[in-house]
Amino acid sequence: MFLLFGTRASQSVINVVSFVCGYCGTLAEQRVIKRSTKFTLFFVPLFPFSTSYLNSCTHCGGTTKLTAAQARHSLEWARTHSVN
Ligand SMILES: [Zn+2]
């Protein structure tokens, strides 16, 4: 019997907020990206074992690491500042 296991990384944009970028100093849209690495067995993703959050500037492409709390905060911020 043999087991084929590995990992698979995926990322998705979970939020977009606008603020002045720390790199380029421009008021630009900042994408909040969730990056997760999943454990796979026979190429089937089973469970995530590592999740990280990034902030990426759409103007200059500069990225900053975010904590899970900061990512959550950005979602709350977007909810209270959205124009509906
Ligand atoms: Zn920037």
PDB file of C-alpha atoms and ligand atoms in Angstrom:
ATOM      1  CA  MET A   1       0.000   0.000   0.000  1.00  0.00           C
ATOM      2  CA  PHE A   2       1.248   3.453  -0.742  1.00  0.00           C
ATOM      3  CA  LEU A   3       0.061   6.882   0.214  1.00  0.00           C
ATOM      4  CA  LEU A   4       0.378   9.923  -1.972  1.00  0.00           C
ATOM      5  CA  PHE A   5       0.263  13.052   0.076  1.00  0.00           C
ATOM      6  CA  GLY A   6       1.411  16.603  -0.282  1.00  0.00           C
ATOM      7  CA  THR A   7       0.355  20.191   0.098  1.00  0.00           C
ATOM      8  CA  ARG A   8      -1.497  22.680  -2.028  1.00  0.00           C
ATOM      9  CA  ALA A   9      -1.427  26.429  -1.589  1.00  0.00           C
ATOM     10  CA  SER A  10      -4.280  28.656  -2.621  1.00  0.00           C
ATOM     11  CA  GLN A  11      -5.044  32.299  -2.188  1.00  0.00           C
ATOM     12  CA  SER A  12      -8.139  34.393  -2.485  1.00  0.00           C
ATOM     13  CA  VAL A  13      -8.967  38.064  -2.139  1.00  0.00           C
ATOM     14  CA  ILE A  14     -11.318  38.311   0.832  1.00  0.00           C
ATOM     15  CA  ASN A  15     -11.652  42.074   0.989  1.00  0.00           C
ATOM     16  CA  VAL A  16     -10.699  45.318  -0.724  1.00  0.00           C
ATOM     17  CA  VAL A  17     -10.262  48.477   1.297  1.00  0.00           C
ATOM     18  CA  SER A  18      -8.990  51.922   0.339  1.00  0.00           C
ATOM     19  CA  PHE A  19      -6.322  53.643   2.364  1.00  0.00           C
ATOM     20  CA  VAL A  20      -3.003  55.383   1.951  1.00  0.00           C
ATOM     21  CA  CYS A  21      -0.365  52.800   1.160  1.00  0.00           C
ATOM     22  CA  GLY A  22       2.657  52.668   3.430  1.00  0.00           C
ATOM     23  CA  TYR A  23       4.960  52.035   0.482  1.00  0.00           C
ATOM     24  CA  CYS A  24       3.907  54.473  -2.233  1.00  0.00           C
ATOM     25  CA  GLY A  25       1.924  56.968  -0.144  1.00  0.00           C
ATOM     26  CA  THR A  26      -0.973  56.835  -2.597  1.00  0.00           C
ATOM     27  CA  LEU A  27      -4.623  56.446  -1.650  1.00  0.00           C
ATOM     28  CA  ALA A  28      -5.259  53.183  -3.445  1.00  0.00           C
ATOM     29  CA  GLU A  29      -7.284  50.010  -3.118  1.00  0.00           C
ATOM     30  CA  GLN A  30      -5.619  47.492  -0.879  1.00  0.00           C
ATOM     31  CA  ARG A  31      -6.490  43.854  -1.337  1.00  0.00           C
ATOM     32  CA  VAL A  32      -6.695  41.646   1.702  1.00  0.00           C
ATOM     33  CA  ILE A  33      -5.570  38.212   0.606  1.00  0.00           C
ATOM     34  CA  LYS A  34      -6.058  34.993   2.487  1.00  0.00           C
ATOM     35  CA  ARG A  35      -3.417  32.418   1.685  1.00  0.00           C
ATOM     36  CA  SER A  36      -3.938  28.906   2.894  1.00  0.00           C
ATOM     37  CA  THR A  37      -1.932  25.764   2.536  1.00  0.00           C
ATOM     38  CA  LYS A  38      -3.868  22.525   2.603  1.00  0.00           C
ATOM     39  CA  PHE A  39      -2.750  19.023   3.317  1.00  0.00           C
ATOM     40  CA  THR A  40      -3.664  16.756   0.400  1.00  0.00           C
ATOM     41  CA  LEU A  41      -4.031  13.018   0.144  1.00  0.00           C
ATOM     42  CA  PHE A  42      -4.088  11.637  -3.408  1.00  0.00           C
ATOM     43  CA  PHE A  43      -4.386  15.260  -4.600  1.00  0.00           C
ATOM     44  CA  VAL A  44      -7.579  15.757  -2.584  1.00  0.00           C
ATOM     45  CA  PRO A  45      -7.327  18.738  -0.225  1.00  0.00           C
ATOM     46  CA  LEU A  46      -8.244  17.540   3.242  1.00  0.00           C
ATOM     47  CA  PHE A  47      -7.660  20.314   5.740  1.00  0.00           C
ATOM     48  CA  PRO A  48      -5.782  23.584   5.946  1.00  0.00           C
ATOM     49  CA  PHE A  49      -2.749  23.500   8.192  1.00  0.00           C
ATOM     50  CA  SER A  50      -1.424  26.962   7.569  1.00  0.00           C
ATOM     51  CA  THR A  51      -3.303  30.184   6.906  1.00  0.00           C
ATOM     52  CA  SER A  52      -1.825  33.616   6.497  1.00  0.00           C
ATOM     53  CA  TYR A  53      -3.146  37.007   5.507  1.00  0.00           C
ATOM     54  CA  LEU A  54      -1.557  39.586   3.278  1.00  0.00           C
ATOM     55  CA  ASN A  55      -2.300  43.133   2.298  1.00  0.00           C
ATOM     56  CA  SER A  56      -1.441  43.980  -1.303  1.00  0.00           C
ATOM     57  CA  CYS A  57      -1.446  47.486  -2.788  1.00  0.00           C
ATOM     58  CA  THR A  58      -3.104  47.686  -6.209  1.00  0.00           C
ATOM     59  CA  HIS A  59      -1.028  50.752  -7.051  1.00  0.00           C
ATOM     60  CA  CYS A  60       2.526  49.628  -6.331  1.00  0.00           C
ATOM     61  CA  GLY A  61       2.068  45.943  -5.538  1.00  0.00           C
ATOM     62  CA  GLY A  62       3.684  46.280  -2.121  1.00  0.00           C
ATOM     63  CA  THR A  63       2.634  43.559   0.289  1.00  0.00           C
ATOM     64  CA  THR A  64       2.422  43.532   4.049  1.00  0.00           C
ATOM     65  CA  LYS A  65       1.729  40.560   6.287  1.00  0.00           C
ATOM     66  CA  LEU A  66      -1.446  40.811   8.307  1.00  0.00           C
ATOM     67  CA  THR A  67      -2.484  38.972  11.412  1.00  0.00           C
ATOM     68  CA  ALA A  68      -5.818  37.136  11.441  1.00  0.00           C
ATOM     69  CA  ALA A  69      -7.112  39.860  13.768  1.00  0.00           C
ATOM     70  CA  GLN A  70      -6.133  42.590  11.304  1.00  0.00           C
ATOM     71  CA  ALA A  71      -7.822  40.738   8.437  1.00  0.00           C
ATOM     72  CA  ARG A  72     -10.973  40.371  10.549  1.00  0.00           C
ATOM     73  CA  HIS A  73     -10.791  44.046  11.435  1.00  0.00           C
ATOM     74  CA  SER A  74     -10.614  44.982   7.733  1.00  0.00           C
ATOM     75  CA  LEU A  75     -13.800  42.993   7.101  1.00  0.00           C
ATOM     76  CA  GLU A  76     -15.560  44.819   9.915  1.00  0.00           C
ATOM     77  CA  TRP A  77     -14.242  48.127   8.632  1.00  0.00           C
ATOM     78  CA  ALA A  78     -15.563  47.383   5.126  1.00  0.00           C
ATOM     79  CA  ARG A  79     -18.975  46.460   6.560  1.00  0.00           C
ATOM     80  CA  THR A  80     -19.323  49.720   8.488  1.00  0.00           C
ATOM     81  CA  HIS A  81     -17.937  51.877   5.651  1.00  0.00           C
ATOM     82  CA  SER A  82     -19.707  50.314   2.690  1.00  0.00           C
ATOM     83  CA  VAL A  83     -22.096  52.520   0.750  1.00  0.00           C
ATOM     84  CA  ASN A  84     -25.293  50.573   0.391  1.00  0.00           C
TER      85      ASN A  84
HETATM   86 ZN    ZN B   1       1.325  51.205  -2.745  1.00  0.00          ZN
END
